[in-house]
Coordinates of C-alpha atoms in Angstrom, one line a residue:
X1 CA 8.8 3.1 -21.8
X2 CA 8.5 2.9 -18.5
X3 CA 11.4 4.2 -16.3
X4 CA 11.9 2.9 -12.0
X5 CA 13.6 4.6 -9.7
X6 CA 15.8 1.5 -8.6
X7 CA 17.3 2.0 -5.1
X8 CA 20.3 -0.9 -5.8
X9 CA 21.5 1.8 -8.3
X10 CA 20.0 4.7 -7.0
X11 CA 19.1 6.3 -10.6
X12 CA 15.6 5.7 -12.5
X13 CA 16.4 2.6 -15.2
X14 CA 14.2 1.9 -18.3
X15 CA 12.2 -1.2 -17.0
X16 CA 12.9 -4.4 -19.3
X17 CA 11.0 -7.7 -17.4
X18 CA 13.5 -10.9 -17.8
X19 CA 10.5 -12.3 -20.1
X20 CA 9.0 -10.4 -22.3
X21 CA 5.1 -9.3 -21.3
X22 CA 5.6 -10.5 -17.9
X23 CA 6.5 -9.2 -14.2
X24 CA 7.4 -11.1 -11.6
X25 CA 7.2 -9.1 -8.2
X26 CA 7.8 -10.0 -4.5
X27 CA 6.6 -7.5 -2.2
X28 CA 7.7 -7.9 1.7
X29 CA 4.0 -8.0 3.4
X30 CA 3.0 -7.7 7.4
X31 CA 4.1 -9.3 10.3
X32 CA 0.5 -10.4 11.7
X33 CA 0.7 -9.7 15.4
X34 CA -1.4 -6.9 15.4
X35 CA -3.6 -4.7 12.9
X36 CA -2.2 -2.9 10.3
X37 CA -1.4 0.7 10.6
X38 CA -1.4 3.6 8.2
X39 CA 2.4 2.6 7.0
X40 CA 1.4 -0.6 6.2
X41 CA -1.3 0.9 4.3
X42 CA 0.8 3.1 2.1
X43 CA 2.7 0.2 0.8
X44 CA -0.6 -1.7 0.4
X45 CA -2.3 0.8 -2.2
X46 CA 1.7 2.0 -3.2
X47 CA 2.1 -1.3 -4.9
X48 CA -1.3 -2.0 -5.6
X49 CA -1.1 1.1 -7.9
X50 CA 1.7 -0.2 -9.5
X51 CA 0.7 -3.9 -10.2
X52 CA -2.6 -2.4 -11.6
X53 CA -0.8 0.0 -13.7
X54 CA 1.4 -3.0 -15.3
X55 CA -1.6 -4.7 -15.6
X56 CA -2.8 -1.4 -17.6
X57 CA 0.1 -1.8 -20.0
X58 CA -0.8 -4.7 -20.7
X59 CA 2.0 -6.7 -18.6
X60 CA 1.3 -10.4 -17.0
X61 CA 2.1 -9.5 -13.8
X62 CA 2.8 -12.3 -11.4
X63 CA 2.6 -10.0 -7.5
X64 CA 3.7 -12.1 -4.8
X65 CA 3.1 -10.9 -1.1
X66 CA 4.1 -12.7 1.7
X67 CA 3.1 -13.1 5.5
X68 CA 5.1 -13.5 8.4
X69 CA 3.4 -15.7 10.4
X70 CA 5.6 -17.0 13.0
X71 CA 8.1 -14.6 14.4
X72 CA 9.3 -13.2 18.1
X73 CA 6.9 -10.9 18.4
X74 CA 3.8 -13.1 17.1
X75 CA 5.0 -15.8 20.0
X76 CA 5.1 -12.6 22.5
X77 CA 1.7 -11.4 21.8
X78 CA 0.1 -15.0 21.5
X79 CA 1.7 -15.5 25.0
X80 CA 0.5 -11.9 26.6
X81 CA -3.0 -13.1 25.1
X82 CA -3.0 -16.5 26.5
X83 CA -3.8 -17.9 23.1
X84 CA -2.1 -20.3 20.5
X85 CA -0.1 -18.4 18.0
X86 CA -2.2 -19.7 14.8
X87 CA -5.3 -18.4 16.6
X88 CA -3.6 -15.0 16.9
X89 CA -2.8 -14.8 13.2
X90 CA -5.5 -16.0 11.6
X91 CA -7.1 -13.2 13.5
X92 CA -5.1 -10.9 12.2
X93 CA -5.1 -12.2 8.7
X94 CA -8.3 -11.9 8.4
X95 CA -8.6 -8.4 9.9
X96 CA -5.7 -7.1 7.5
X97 CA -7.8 -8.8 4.4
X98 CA -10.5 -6.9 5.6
X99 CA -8.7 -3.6 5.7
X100 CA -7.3 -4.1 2.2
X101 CA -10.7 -4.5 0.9
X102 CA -12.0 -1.4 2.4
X103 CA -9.1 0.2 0.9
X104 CA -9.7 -1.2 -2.6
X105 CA -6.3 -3.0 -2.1
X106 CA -6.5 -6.1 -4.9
X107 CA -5.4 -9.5 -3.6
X108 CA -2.0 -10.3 -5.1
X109 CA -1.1 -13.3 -7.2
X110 CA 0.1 -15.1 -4.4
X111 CA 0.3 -14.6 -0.4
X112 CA 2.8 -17.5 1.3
X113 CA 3.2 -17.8 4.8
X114 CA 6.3 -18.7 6.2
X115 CA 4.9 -21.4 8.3
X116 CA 3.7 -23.1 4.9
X117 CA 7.5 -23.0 3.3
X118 CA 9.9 -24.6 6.3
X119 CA 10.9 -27.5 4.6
X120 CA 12.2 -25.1 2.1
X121 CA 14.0 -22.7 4.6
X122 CA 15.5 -25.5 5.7
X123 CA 16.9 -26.6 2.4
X124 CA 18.3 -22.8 1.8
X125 CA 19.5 -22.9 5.2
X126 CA 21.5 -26.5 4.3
X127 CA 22.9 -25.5 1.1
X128 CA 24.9 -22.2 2.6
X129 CA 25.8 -24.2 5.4
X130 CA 27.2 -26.5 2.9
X131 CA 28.6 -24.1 0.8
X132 CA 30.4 -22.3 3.5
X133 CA 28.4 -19.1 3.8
X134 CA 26.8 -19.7 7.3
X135 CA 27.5 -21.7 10.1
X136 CA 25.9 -24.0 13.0
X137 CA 27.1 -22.5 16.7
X138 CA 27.4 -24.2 19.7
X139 CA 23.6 -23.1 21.3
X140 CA 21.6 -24.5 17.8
X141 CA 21.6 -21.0 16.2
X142 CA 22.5 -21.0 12.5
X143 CA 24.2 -17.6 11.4
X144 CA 24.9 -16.1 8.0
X145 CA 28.4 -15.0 7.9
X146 CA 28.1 -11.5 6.4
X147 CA 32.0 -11.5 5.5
X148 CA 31.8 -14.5 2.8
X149 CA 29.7 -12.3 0.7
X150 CA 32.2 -9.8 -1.1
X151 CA 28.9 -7.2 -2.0
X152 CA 27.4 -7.0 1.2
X153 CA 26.4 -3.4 1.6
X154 CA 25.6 -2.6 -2.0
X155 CA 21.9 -1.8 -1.4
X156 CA 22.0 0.0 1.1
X157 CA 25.5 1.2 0.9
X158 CA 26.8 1.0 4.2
X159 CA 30.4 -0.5 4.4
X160 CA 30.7 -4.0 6.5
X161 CA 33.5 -2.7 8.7
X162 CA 31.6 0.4 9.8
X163 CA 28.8 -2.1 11.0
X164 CA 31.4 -4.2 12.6
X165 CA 33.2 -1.3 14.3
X166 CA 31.7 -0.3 17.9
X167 CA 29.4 -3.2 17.5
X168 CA 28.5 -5.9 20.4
X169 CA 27.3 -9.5 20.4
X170 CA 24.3 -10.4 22.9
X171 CA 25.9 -12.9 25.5
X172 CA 22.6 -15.1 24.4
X173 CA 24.2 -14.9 21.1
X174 CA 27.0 -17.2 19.6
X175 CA 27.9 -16.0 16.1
X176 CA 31.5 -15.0 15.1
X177 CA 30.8 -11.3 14.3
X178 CA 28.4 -8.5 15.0
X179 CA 27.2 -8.1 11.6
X180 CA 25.9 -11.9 10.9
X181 CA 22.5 -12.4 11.2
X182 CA 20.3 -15.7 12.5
X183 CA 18.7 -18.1 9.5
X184 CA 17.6 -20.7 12.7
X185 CA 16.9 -19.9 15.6
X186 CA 17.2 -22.2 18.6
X187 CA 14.0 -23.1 20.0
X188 CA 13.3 -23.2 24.5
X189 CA 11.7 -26.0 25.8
X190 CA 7.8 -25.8 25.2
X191 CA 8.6 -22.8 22.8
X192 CA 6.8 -23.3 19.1
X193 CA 9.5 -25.0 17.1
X194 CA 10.5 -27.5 13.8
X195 CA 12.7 -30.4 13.6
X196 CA 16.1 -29.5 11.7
X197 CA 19.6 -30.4 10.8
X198 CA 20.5 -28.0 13.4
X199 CA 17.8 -29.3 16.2
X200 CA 14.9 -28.0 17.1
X201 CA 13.7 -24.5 16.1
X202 CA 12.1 -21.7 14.0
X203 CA 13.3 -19.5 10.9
X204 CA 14.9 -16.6 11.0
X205 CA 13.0 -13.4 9.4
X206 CA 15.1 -12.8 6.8
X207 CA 15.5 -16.1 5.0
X208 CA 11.6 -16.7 5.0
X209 CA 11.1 -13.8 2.3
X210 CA 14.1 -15.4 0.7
X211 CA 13.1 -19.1 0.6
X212 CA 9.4 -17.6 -0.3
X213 CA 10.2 -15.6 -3.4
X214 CA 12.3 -17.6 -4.7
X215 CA 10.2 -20.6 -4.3
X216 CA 7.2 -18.5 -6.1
X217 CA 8.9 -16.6 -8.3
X218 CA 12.6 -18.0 -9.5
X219 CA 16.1 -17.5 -8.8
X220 CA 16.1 -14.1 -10.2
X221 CA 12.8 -12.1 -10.6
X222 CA 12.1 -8.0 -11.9
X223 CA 10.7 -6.4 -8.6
X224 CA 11.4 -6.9 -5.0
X225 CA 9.5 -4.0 -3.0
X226 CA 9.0 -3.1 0.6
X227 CA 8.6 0.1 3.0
X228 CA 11.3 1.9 4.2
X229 CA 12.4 0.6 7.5
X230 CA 12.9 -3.1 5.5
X231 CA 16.0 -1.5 3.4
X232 CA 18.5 -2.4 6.0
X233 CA 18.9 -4.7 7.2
X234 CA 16.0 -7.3 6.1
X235 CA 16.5 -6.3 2.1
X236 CA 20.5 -6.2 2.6
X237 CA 20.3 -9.5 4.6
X238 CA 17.8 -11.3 1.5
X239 CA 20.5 -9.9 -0.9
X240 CA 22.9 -11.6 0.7
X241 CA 21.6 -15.3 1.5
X242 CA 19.7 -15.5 -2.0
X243 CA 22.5 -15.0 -4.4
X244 CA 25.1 -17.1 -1.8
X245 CA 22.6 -19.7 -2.3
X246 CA 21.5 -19.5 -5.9
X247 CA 24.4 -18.1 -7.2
X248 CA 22.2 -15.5 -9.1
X249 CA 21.2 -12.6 -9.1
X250 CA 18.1 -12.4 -7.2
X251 CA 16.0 -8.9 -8.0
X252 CA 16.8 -6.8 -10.9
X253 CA 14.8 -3.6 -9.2
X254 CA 14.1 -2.6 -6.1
X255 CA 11.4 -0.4 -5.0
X256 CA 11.2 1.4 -1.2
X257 CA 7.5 3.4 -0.7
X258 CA 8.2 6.7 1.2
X259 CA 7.5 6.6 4.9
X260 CA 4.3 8.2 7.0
X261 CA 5.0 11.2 9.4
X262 CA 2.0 12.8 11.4
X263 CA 2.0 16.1 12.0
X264 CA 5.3 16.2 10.5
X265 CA 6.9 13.8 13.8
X266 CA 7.6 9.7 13.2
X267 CA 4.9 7.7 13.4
X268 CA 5.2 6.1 16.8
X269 CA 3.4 4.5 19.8
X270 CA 5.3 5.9 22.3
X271 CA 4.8 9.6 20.9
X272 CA 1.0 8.7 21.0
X273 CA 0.8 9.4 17.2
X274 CA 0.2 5.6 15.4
X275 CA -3.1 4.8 13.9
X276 CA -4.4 1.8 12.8
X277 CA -5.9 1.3 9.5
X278 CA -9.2 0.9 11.1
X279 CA -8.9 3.5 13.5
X280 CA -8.7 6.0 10.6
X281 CA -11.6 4.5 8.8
X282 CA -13.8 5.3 11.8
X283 CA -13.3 8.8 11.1
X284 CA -12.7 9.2 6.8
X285 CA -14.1 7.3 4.3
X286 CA -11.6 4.4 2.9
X287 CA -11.4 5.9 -1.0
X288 CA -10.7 9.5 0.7
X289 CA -7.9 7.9 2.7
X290 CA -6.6 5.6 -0.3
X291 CA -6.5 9.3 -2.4
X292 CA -4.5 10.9 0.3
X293 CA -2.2 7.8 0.0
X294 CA -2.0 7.8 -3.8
X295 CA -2.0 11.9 -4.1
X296 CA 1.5 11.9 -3.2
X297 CA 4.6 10.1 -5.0
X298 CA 4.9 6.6 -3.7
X299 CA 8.9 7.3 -3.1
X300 CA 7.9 10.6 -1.1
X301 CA 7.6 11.0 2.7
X302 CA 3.5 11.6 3.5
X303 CA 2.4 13.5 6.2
X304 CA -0.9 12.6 7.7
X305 CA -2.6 15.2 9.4
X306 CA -6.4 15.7 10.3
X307 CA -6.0 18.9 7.5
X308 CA -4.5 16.8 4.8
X309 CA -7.1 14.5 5.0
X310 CA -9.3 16.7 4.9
X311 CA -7.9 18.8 2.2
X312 CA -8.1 14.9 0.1
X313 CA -11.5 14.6 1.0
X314 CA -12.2 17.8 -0.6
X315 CA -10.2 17.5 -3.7
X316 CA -11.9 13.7 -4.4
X317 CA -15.5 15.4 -3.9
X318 CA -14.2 17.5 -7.3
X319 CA -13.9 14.5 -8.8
X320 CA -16.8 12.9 -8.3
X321 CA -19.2 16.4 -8.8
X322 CA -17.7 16.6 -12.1
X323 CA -19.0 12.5 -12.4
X324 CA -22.3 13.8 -10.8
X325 CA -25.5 13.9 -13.2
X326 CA -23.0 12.9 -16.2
X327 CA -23.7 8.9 -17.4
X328 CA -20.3 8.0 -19.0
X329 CA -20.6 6.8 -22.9
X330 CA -21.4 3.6 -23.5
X331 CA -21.3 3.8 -27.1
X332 CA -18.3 1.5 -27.9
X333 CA -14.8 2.5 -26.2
X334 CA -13.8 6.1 -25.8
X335 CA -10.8 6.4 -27.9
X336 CA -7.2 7.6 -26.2
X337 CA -7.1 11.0 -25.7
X338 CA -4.8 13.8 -24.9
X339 CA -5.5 13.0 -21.2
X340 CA -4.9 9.4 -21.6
X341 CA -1.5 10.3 -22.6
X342 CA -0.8 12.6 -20.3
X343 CA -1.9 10.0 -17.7
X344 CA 0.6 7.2 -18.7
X345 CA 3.4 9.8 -19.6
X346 CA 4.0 10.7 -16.2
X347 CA 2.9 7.3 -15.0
X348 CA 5.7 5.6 -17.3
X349 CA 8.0 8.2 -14.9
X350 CA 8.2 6.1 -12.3
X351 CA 4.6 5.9 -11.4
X352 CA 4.1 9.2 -10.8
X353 CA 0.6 9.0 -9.2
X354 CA 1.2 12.8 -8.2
X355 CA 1.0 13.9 -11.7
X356 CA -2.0 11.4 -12.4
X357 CA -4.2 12.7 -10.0
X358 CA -3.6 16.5 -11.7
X359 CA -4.7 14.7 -15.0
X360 CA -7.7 13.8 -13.0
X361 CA -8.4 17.1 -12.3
X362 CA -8.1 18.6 -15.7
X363 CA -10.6 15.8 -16.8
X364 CA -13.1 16.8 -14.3
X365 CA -12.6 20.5 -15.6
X366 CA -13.2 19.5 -18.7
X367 CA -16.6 17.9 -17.6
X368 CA -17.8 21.2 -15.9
X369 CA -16.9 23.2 -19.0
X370 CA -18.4 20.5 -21.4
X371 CA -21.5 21.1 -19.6
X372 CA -21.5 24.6 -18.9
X373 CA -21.9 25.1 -22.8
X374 CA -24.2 22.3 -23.5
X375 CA -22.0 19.8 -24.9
X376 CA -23.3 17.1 -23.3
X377 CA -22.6 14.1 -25.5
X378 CA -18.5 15.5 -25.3
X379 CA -19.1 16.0 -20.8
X380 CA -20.3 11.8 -21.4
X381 CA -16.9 11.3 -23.2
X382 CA -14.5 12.5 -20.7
X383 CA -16.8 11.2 -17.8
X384 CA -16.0 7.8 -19.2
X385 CA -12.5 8.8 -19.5
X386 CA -12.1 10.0 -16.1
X387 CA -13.7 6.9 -14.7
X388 CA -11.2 5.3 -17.1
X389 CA -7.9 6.6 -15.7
X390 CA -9.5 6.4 -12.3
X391 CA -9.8 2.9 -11.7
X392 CA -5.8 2.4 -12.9
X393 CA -5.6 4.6 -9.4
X394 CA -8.2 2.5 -7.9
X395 CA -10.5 5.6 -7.3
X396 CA -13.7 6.6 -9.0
X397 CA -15.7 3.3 -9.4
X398 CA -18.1 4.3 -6.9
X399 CA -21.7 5.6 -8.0
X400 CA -21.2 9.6 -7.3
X401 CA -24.1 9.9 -5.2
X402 CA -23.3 7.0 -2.9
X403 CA -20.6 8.4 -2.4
X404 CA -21.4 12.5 -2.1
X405 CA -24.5 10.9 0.0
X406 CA -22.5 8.5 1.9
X407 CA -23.7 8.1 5.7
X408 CA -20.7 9.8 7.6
X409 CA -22.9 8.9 10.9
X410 CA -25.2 12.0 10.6
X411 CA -27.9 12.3 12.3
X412 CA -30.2 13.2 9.6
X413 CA -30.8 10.3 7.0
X414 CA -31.5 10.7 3.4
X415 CA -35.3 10.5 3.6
X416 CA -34.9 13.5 6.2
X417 CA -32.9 15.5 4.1
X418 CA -35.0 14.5 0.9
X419 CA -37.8 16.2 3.1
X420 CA -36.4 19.4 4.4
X421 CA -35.4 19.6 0.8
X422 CA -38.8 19.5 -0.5
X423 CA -39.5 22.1 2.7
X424 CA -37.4 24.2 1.5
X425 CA -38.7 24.2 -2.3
X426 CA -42.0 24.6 -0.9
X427 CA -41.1 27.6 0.7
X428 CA -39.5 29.0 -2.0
X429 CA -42.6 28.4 -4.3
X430 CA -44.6 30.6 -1.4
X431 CA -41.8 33.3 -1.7
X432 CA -41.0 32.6 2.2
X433 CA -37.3 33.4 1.9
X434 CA -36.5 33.6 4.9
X435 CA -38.0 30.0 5.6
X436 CA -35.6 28.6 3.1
X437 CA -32.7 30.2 4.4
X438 CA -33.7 28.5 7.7
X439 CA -33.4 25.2 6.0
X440 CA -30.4 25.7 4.3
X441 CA -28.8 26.7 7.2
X442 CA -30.2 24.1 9.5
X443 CA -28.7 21.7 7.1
X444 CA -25.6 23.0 6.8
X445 CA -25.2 22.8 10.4
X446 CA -25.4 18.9 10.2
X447 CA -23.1 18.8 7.4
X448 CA -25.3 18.6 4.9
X449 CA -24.9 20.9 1.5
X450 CA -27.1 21.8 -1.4
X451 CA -26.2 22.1 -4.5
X452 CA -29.0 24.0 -6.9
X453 CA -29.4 23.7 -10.4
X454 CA -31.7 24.4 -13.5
X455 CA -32.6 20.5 -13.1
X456 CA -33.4 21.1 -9.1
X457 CA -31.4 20.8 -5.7
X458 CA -29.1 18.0 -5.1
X459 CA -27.1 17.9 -1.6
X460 CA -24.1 16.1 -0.6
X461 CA -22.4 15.3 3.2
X462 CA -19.6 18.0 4.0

């Protein structure tokens, strides 16, 4: 049985879907004004982890990730770049696909844009209007009024009057109180807009995830998931608009990945600290970077540092030195093991991808002891299981020399190493020591380390 931390009850709940054999999970995705950064990738492979481990249990999973695709900031940029805003996100829709791929992120079920679902916004918009839970003030704004909803608060516990108290409206603003939030938003003249009730004008934030899960997914659905930041206000908010329209509930669990710290400070442009998915991907392979993401707890806070990477880099090499030389069975399926079960018991513990990766490890130790004394047939076995559990992680699928041999942007290629390998055997052969000490030290200057064996010298990129 699998158990979820569920952050609307704040306690880890045996997971029961509303159907039997099938999920149905909405997953707040990016705001495409610019490229994604390293936060956006830890809920990327956080709840790409978890749909494939569903998947795994053999669960029907129905993953729904949206895209924000018209917004303040989007018209901002497009206007700083002297470009229309569809030209800006496209751009950056197809850049984020393209980091997800590198990433080994799978595509989810469905990805809406907001821009796709207005008549729809509208129609939620209408029926709290109608139903008295939001209201149409004097400049064209719509606002949600947070005081008709008796539970608003009870996700992320904070108490209406505390938000009320101290609080100022903008003098560009017109709602009633502090605390209510826009569904409409008035549009300027010449500014990017859609007809409405209400006039001209664009979509909150909040009610497009709102209009788009429920649209995709039903009234009430199993998982709603997001990063950190989007607890308060943007889950409260959906919370609060979905059930006032619907009447339902609208998400049984809710999920929050931990947040991204470098060097133990916030992650932040003005502290000169924020990296881009890309950025990082200059500099570490993407399956290093997706194991540093997936090493830790997806509820835990991650520090990214140039040492922690590092220190991921070295544990996944392990891995795939244990895969290295060892073909995995092909005779038939490799039955469960003990390892399997280890895996998906502290998987089933709120996807503890932590304690997965130390099953990892005491697979690959099993390879190296397998082999040590000749058991080659059982080293073949727990290859296959390794590769096995490693692809419910997304990790391990690679061939293990393309990816101990992968070009790092050495200088030396691998015909040149191949060569100063065969140098270096030479050498030995004549019984010039001190010749092939030369070589191995001249490679391991360029990053580049051999590995000897009875079957001969393999090398790898440091």
């Amino acid at each position: 049985m699998i158990r979820i931390y569920n952050t609307l009850t704040q306690r880890k709940e045996e997971f029961q879907p509303i159907e039997p054999g099938k999920v149905r999970m909405y997953v707040c995705g990016m705001t495409v004004y610019d490229y994604c950064h390293l936060g956006h990738a830890r809920v990327l492979v956080s709840f790409d982890v978890i749909t494939r481990y569903l998947r795994h249990c053999g669960y029907d999973v129905h993953y729904v990730r949206n895209i924000t695709d018209i917004d303040d900031k989007i018209l901002r940029r497009a206007d700083e770049n002297g470009e229309v805003f569809t030209d800006l996100t496209d751009r950056m829709i197809e850049a984020m696909h393209e980091d997800e791929a590198r990433l080994g992120v799978l595509s989810p079920t469905e990805e809406p844009r907001a821009t796709a679902y207005i008549d729809e916004i509208i129609a939620m918009i209408h029926k709290l209007v109608a139903s008295g839970h939001a209201y149409a003030a004097d400049n064209g704004d719509v606002y949600f009024a947070v005081d008709s909803f008796d539970e608003y608060g009870k996700l992320s516990k904070k108490k209406l009057e505390d938000l009320v108290a101290g609080a100022r409206i903008d003098v560009r603003e017109a709602k009633r109180s502090p605390a209510d939030f826009a569904l409409w938003k008035a549009a300027s003249e010449g500014e990017v807009s859609w007809s409405s009730p209400w006039g001209e004008g664009r979509p909150g934030w909040h009610i497009e995830c709102s209009a788009m899960s429920t649209c995709c997914l039903g009234d009430t659905f199993d998982i709603h998931g997001g990063g950190p930041d989007l607890l308060f206000p943007h889950h409260e908010n959906e919370i609060a608009q979905s059930e006032c329209a619907t009447g339902q509930e609208f998400a049984r669990t809710w999920m929050h990945a931990g947040a991204i710290r470098v060097n133990k400070e916030k992650m932040s442009k003005s502290l000169g600290n924020f990296f881009t998915i890309r950025e990082i991907l200059e500099s570490y392979p993407a399956e290093v970077v997706r194991y540093f993401l997936v090493s830790s707890h997806y509820r835990s806070q991650v520090d990214y540092s140039e040492e922690n990477l590092a220190e991921a880099g070295r544990s996944l090499t392990k891995l795939y030195l244990a895969l290295r030389g060892v073909m995995p069975s092909k005779a038939g399926v490799v039955p469960e093991t003990e390892h399997d079960r280890g895996f998906m018991e502290v998987m089933n513990d709120d996807f503890n991808t932590a304690g997965a990766i130390s099953v990892l490890h005491a697979v690959a130790n099993d390879i190296n002891q397998q082999r040590r004394e000749g058991r080659e047939d059982e080293a073949k076995q727990s290859a296959a299981v390794l590769v096995r559990l490693g692809s419910i992680l997304g990790l391990l699928q690679q061939d293990p020399e393309a990816f101990l041999q992968a070009d790092a942007g050495g200088e030396l290629s691998a015909e040149d190493i191949d060569r100063l390998i065969q140098a270096r055997a030479d050498a030995r052969k004549n019984r010039d020591f001190a010749e092939a000490d030369r070589i191995r030290d001249e490679l391991a200057d360029k990053g580049i380390i051999l590995d000897d064996s009875r079957e001969g010298t393999t090398w790898r990129r440091a």
